CSV table of C-alpha atoms in Angstrom, one decimal:
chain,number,residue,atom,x,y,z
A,1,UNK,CA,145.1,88.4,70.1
A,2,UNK,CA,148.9,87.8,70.0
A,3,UNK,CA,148.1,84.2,69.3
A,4,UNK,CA,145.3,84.8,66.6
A,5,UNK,CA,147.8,87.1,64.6
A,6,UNK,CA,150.4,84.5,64.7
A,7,UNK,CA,147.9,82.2,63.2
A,8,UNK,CA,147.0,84.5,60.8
A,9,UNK,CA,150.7,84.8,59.6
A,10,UNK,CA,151.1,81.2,59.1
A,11,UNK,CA,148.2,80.7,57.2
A,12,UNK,CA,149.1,83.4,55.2
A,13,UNK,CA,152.8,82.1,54.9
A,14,UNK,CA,153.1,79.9,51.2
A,15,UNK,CA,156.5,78.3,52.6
A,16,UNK,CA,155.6,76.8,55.6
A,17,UNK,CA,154.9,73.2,55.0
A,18,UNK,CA,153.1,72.1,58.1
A,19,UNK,CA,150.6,75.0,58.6
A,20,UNK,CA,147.8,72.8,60.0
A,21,UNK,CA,150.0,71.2,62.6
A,22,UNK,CA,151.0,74.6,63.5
A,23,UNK,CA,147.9,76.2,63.5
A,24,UNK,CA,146.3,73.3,65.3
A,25,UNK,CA,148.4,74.3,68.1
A,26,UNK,CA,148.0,77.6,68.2
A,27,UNK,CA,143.9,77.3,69.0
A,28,UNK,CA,144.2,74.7,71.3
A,29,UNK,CA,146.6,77.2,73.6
A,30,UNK,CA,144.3,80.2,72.4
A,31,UNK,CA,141.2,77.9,73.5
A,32,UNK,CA,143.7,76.7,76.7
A,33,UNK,CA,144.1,81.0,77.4
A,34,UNK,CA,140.4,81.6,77.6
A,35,UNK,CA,139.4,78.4,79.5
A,36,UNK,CA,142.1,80.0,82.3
A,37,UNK,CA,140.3,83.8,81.8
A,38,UNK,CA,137.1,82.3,82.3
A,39,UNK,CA,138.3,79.9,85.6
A,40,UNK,CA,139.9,83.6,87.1
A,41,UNK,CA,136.6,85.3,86.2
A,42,UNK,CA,134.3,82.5,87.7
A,43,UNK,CA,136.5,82.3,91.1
A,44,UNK,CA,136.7,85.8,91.5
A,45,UNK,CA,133.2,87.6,92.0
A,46,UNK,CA,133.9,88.5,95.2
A,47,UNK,CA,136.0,91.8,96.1
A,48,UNK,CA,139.6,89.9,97.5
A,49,UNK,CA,141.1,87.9,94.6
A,50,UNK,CA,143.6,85.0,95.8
A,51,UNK,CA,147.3,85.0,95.6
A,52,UNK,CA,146.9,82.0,93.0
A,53,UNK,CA,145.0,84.5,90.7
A,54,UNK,CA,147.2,87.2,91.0
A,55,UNK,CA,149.9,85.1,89.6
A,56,UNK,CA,148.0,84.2,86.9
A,57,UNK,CA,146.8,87.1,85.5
A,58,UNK,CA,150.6,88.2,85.7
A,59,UNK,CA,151.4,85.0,83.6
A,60,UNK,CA,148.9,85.3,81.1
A,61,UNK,CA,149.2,89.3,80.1
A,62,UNK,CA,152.8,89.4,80.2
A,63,UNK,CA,154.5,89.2,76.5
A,64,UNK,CA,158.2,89.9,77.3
A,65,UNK,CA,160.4,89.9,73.8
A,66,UNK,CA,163.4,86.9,74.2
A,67,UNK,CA,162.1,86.0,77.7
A,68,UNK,CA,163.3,88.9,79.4
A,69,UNK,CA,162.7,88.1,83.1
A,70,UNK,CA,162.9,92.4,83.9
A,71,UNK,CA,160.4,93.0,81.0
A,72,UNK,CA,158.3,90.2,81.4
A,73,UNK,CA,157.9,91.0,85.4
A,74,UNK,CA,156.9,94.8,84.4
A,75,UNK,CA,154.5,93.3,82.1
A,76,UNK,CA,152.8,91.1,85.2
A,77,UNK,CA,152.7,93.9,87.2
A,78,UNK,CA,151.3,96.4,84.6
A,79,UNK,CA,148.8,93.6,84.1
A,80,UNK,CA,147.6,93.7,87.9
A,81,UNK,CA,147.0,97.4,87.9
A,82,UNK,CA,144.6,97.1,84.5
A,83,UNK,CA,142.6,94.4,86.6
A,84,UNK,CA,142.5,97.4,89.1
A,85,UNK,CA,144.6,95.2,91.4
A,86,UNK,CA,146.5,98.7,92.3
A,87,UNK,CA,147.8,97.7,95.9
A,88,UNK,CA,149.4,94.1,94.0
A,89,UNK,CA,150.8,96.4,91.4
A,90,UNK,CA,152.6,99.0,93.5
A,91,UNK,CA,154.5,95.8,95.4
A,92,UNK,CA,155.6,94.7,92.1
A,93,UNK,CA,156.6,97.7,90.7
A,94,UNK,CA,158.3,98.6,94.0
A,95,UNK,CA,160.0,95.6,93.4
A,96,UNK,CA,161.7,96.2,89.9
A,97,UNK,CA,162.9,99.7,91.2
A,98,UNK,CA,166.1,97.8,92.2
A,99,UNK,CA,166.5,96.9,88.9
A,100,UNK,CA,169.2,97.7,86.8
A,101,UNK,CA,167.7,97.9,83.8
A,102,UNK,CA,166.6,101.8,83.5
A,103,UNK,CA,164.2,101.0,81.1
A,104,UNK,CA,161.8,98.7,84.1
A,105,UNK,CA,163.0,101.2,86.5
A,106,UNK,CA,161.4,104.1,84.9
A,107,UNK,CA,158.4,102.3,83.6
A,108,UNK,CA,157.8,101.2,87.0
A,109,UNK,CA,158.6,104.5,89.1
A,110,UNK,CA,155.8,106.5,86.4
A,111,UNK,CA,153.3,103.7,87.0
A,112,UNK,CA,153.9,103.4,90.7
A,113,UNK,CA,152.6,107.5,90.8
A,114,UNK,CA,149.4,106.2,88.7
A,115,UNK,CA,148.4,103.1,90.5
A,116,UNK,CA,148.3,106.4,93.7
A,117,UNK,CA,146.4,108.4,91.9
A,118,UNK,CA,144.0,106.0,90.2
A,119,UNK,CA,142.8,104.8,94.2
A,120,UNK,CA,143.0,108.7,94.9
A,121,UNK,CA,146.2,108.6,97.4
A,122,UNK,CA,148.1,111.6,96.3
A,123,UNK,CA,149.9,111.3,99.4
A,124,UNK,CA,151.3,108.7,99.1
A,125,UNK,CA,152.4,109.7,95.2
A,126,UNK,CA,153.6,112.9,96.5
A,127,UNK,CA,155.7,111.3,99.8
A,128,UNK,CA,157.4,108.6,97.3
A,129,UNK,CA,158.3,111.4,94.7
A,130,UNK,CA,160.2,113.3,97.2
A,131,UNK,CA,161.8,110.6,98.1
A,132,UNK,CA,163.2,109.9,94.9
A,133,UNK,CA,164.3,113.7,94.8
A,134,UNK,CA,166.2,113.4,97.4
A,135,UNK,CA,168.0,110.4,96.9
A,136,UNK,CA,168.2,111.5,93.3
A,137,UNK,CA,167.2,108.0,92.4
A,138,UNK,CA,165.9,108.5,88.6
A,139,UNK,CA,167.5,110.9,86.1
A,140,UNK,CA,166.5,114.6,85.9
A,141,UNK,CA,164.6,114.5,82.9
A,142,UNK,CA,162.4,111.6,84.0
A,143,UNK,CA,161.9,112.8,87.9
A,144,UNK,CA,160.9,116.2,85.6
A,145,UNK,CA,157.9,114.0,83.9
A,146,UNK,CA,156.7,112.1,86.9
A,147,UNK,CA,156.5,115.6,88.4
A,148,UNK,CA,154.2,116.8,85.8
A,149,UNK,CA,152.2,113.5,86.0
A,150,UNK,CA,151.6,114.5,90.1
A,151,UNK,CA,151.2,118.5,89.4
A,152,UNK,CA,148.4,117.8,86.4
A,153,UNK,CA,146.6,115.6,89.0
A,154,UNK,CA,146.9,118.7,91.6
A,155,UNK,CA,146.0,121.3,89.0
A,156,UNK,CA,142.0,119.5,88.6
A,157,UNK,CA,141.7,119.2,92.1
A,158,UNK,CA,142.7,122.9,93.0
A,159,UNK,CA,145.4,121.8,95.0
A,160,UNK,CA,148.7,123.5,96.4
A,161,UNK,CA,151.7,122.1,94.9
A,162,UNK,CA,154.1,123.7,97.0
A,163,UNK,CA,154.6,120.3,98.8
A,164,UNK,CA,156.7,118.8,95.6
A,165,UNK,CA,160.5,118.9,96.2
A,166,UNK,CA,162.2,120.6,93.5
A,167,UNK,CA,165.3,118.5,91.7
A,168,UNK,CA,168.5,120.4,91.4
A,169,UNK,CA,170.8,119.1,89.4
A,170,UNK,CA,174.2,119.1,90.8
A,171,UNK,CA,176.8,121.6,90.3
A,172,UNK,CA,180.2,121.2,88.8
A,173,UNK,CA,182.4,123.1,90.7
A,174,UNK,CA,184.4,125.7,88.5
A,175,UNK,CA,188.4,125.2,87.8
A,176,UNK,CA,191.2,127.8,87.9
A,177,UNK,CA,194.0,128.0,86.4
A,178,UNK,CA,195.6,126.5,89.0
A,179,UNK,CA,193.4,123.4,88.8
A,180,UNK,CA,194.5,122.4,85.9
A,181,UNK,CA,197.6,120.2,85.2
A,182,UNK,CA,199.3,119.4,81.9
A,183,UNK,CA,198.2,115.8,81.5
A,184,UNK,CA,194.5,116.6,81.7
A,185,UNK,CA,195.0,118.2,78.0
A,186,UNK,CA,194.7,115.4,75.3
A,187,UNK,CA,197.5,115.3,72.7
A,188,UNK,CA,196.5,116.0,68.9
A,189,UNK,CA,197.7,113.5,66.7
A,190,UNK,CA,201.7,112.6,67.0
A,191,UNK,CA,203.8,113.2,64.2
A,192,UNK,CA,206.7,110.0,64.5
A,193,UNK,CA,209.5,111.0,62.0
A,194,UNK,CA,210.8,107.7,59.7
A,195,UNK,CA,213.3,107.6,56.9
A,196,UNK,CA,212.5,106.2,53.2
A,197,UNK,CA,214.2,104.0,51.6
A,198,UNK,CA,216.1,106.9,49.5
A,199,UNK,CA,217.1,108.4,52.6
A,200,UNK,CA,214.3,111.3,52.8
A,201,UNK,CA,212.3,111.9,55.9
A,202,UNK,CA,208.8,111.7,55.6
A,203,UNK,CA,206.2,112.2,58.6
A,204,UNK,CA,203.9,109.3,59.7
A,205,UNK,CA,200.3,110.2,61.6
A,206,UNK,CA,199.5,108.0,64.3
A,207,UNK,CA,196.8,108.3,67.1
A,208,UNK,CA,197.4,107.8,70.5
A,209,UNK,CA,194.0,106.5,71.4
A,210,UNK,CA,193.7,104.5,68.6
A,211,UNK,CA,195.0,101.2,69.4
A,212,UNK,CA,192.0,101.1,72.7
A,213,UNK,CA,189.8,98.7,72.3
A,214,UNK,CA,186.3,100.3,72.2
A,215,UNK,CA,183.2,98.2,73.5
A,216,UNK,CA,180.0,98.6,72.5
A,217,UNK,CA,177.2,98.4,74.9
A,218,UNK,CA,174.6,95.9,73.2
A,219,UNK,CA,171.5,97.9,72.4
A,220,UNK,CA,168.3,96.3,73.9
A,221,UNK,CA,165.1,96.0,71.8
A,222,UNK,CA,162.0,96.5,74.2
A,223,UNK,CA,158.6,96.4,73.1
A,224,UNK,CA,158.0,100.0,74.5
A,225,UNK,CA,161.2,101.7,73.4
A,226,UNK,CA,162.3,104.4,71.1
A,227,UNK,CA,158.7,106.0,71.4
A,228,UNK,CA,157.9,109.0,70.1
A,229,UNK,CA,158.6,111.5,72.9
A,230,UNK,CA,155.2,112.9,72.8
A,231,UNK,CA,153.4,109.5,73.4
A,232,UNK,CA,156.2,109.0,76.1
A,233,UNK,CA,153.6,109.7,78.9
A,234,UNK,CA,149.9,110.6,78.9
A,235,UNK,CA,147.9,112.1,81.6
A,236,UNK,CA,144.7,111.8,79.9
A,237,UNK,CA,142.3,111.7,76.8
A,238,UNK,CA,139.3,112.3,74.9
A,239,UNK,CA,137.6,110.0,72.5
A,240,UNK,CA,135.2,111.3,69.8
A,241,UNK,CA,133.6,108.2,68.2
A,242,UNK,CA,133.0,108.3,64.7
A,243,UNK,CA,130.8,105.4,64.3
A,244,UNK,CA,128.0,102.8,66.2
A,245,UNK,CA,125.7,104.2,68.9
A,246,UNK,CA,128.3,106.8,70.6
A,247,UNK,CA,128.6,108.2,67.2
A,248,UNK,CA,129.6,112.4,67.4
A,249,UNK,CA,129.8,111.1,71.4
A,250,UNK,CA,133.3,112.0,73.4
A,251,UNK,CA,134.3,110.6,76.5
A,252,UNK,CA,137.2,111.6,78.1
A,253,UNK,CA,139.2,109.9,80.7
A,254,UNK,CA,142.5,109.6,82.7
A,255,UNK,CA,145.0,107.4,82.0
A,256,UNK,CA,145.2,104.0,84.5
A,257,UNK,CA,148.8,102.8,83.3
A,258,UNK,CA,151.0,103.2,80.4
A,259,UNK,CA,153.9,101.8,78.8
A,260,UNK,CA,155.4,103.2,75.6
A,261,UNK,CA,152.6,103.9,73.2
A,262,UNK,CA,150.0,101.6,74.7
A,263,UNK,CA,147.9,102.7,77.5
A,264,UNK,CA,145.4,101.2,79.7
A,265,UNK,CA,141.9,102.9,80.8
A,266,UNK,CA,139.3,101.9,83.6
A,267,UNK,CA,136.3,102.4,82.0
A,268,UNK,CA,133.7,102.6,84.6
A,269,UNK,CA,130.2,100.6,84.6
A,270,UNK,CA,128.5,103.6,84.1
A,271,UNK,CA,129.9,104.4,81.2
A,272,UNK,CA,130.3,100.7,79.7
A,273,UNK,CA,127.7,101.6,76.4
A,274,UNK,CA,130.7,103.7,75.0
A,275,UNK,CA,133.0,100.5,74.9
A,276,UNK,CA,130.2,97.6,74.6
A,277,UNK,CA,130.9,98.2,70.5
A,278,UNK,CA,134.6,98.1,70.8
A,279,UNK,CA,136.3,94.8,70.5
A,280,UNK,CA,140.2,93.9,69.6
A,281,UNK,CA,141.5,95.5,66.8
A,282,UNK,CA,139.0,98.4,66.5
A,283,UNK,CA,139.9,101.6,65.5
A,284,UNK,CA,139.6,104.9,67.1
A,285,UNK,CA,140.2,107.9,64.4
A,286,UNK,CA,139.7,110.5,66.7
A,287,UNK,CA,141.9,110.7,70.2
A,288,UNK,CA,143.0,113.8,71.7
A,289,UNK,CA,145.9,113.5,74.0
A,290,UNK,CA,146.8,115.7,77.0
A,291,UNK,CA,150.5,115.2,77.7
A,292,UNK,CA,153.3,117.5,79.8
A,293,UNK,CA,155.2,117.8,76.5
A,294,UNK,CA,152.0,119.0,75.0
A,295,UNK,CA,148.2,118.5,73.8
A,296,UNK,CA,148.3,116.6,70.2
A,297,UNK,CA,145.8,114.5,68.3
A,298,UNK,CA,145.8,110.7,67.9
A,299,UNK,CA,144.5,107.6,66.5
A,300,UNK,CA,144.6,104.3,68.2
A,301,UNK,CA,143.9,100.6,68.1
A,302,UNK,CA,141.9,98.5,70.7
A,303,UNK,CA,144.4,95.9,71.3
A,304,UNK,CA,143.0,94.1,74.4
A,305,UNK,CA,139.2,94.2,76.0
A,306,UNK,CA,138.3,92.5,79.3
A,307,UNK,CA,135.8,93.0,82.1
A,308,UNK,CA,136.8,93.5,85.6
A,309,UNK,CA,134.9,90.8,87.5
A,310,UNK,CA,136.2,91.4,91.4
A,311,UNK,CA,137.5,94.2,93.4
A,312,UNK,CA,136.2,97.3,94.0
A,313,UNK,CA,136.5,98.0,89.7
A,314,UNK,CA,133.8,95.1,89.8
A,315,UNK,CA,131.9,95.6,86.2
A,316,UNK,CA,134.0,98.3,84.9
A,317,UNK,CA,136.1,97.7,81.4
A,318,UNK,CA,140.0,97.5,80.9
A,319,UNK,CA,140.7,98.9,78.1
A,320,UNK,CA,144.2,98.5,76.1
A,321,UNK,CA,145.2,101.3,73.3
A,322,UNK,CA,148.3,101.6,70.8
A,323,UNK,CA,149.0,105.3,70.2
A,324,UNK,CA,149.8,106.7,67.2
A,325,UNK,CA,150.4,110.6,66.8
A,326,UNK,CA,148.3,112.2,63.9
């Protein structure tokens, strides 16, 4: 689709001179793309999918922005779990919690506690987010949400949710009087006395501080980021379709994996007429979201479509939607 759009824009495009060259080589790697989805799908009708496939599914659904290595491993992995390759995807994800970049970190941690639930292993989910309480691995508001992700998941199932470690976030101890020393207070502006040329005094400002040079952090531009915090993360949803077949229908469904504003379903076999319509770029006017922050409609945009063709998702749908909020 990525491909097709950026075809799109150069045909579109009056100043490009050699459109047809360009454009030429654009289908051949779109036609090169589905040759290698076809070859995955063909040697993989049986339940165990080799190593060799793994890697390329994580090649070929991963769309990092200025070849971020972080990013684009996040991407392979998030591509794994929508093929419902879950025990794949936790070792990946597992892998870029050692990551410095937060942004991977925190995308991976949340989708680590999905891949559990989506293969029904609260356990497990519950086990690894106590660990990370207790080492106080992620930051308070973040531990707060993959929480709720876990407690959601208890709530339907009617289970106890005492077994979640609580995060406490630490206490700064209180100063005296005594504690404090002179130098810890920070000067107001100096006053530095001069004399004019005529012989009057005059005051000059000066700040203390200013003379430190100040640098900047460079701000990183992710695909996913600066989300709106509602869309941030998504337990679950219901679709009412306004149009084909399904028309008036709803369907409602958990969330597989999400990053940013796109999320992933599973959409079983059984219910494969409601998405049979659907293709790439279809709209969806109609979404309700259920979220920790709150329940809020949406629309959303099919941007990606494929059947699972192995595993034990054999003949269920991964399906890939952009979030707006309403």
């Amino acid at each position: 689709e990525r491909y097709k759009n950026a075809a799109l824009i150069i045909k579109n495009n009056k100043d490009i001179k050699n459109k047809k060259e360009l454009i030429d080589k654009i289908l051949k790697k779109i036609a090169l793309v589905d040759q290698k989805i076809k070859l995955i799908r063909e040697k993989s009708s049986n339940p165990d999918i080799s190593k060799e496939n793994q890697d390329l599914i994580k090649k070929l659904f991963s769309f990092s922005k200025a070849g971020d290595k972080d990013v684009g491993e996040l991407e392979g992995a998030i591509a794994l779990a929508k093929f419902g390759l879950y025990e794949k995807a936790i070792d990946e994800f597992d892998k870029l919690l050692e990551k410095e970049n937060n942004y991977v970190k925190i995308m991976a941690a949340q989708n680590i506690i999905r891949c559990f639930i989506s293969v029904r292993d609260i356990d497990k989910a519950i086990s690894k987010y106590n660990f990370w309480v207790e080492k106080k691995f992620l930051p308070i508001d973040e531990i707060k949400k993959i929480k709720k992700i876990i407690e959601i998941y208890l709530d339907k199932k009617g289970e106890d949710k005492s077994c979640l470690k609580s995060f406490e976030p630490e206490k700064i101890p209180e100063k005296s009087i005594e504690d404090f020393d002179i130098f810890d207070f920070k000067e107001e502006p100096s006053k530095e006395l001069s004399k004019a040329s005529d012989g009057e005094i005059v005051f000059e400002e000066f700040d203390l501080i200013e003379s430190i040079d100040k640098k900047e952090e460079p701000i990183q531009n992710f695909e996913y980021e600066n989300v709106d915090e509602y869309l941030d993360i998504i337990t679950s949803i219901s679709i009412t379709f306004d149009k084909g077949t399904k028309k008036s229908r709803k369907l409602e469904i958990d969330i597989n994996v999400q990053t940013g504003n796109i999320i992933n379903l599973i959409i079983p076999k059984n219910h494969s007429a409601f998405v049979k319509e659907l293709s790439s770029g279809s709209g969806l006017n109609d979404i309700y979201c259920y979220s920790p922050m709150a329940d809020f409609e949406a629309r959303g945009v099919i941007t990606a479509k494929n059947i699972i063709t192995y595993g034990t998702k054999s003949g269920d749908y991964s399906l890939d939607i952009k979030l707006m909020r309403k």
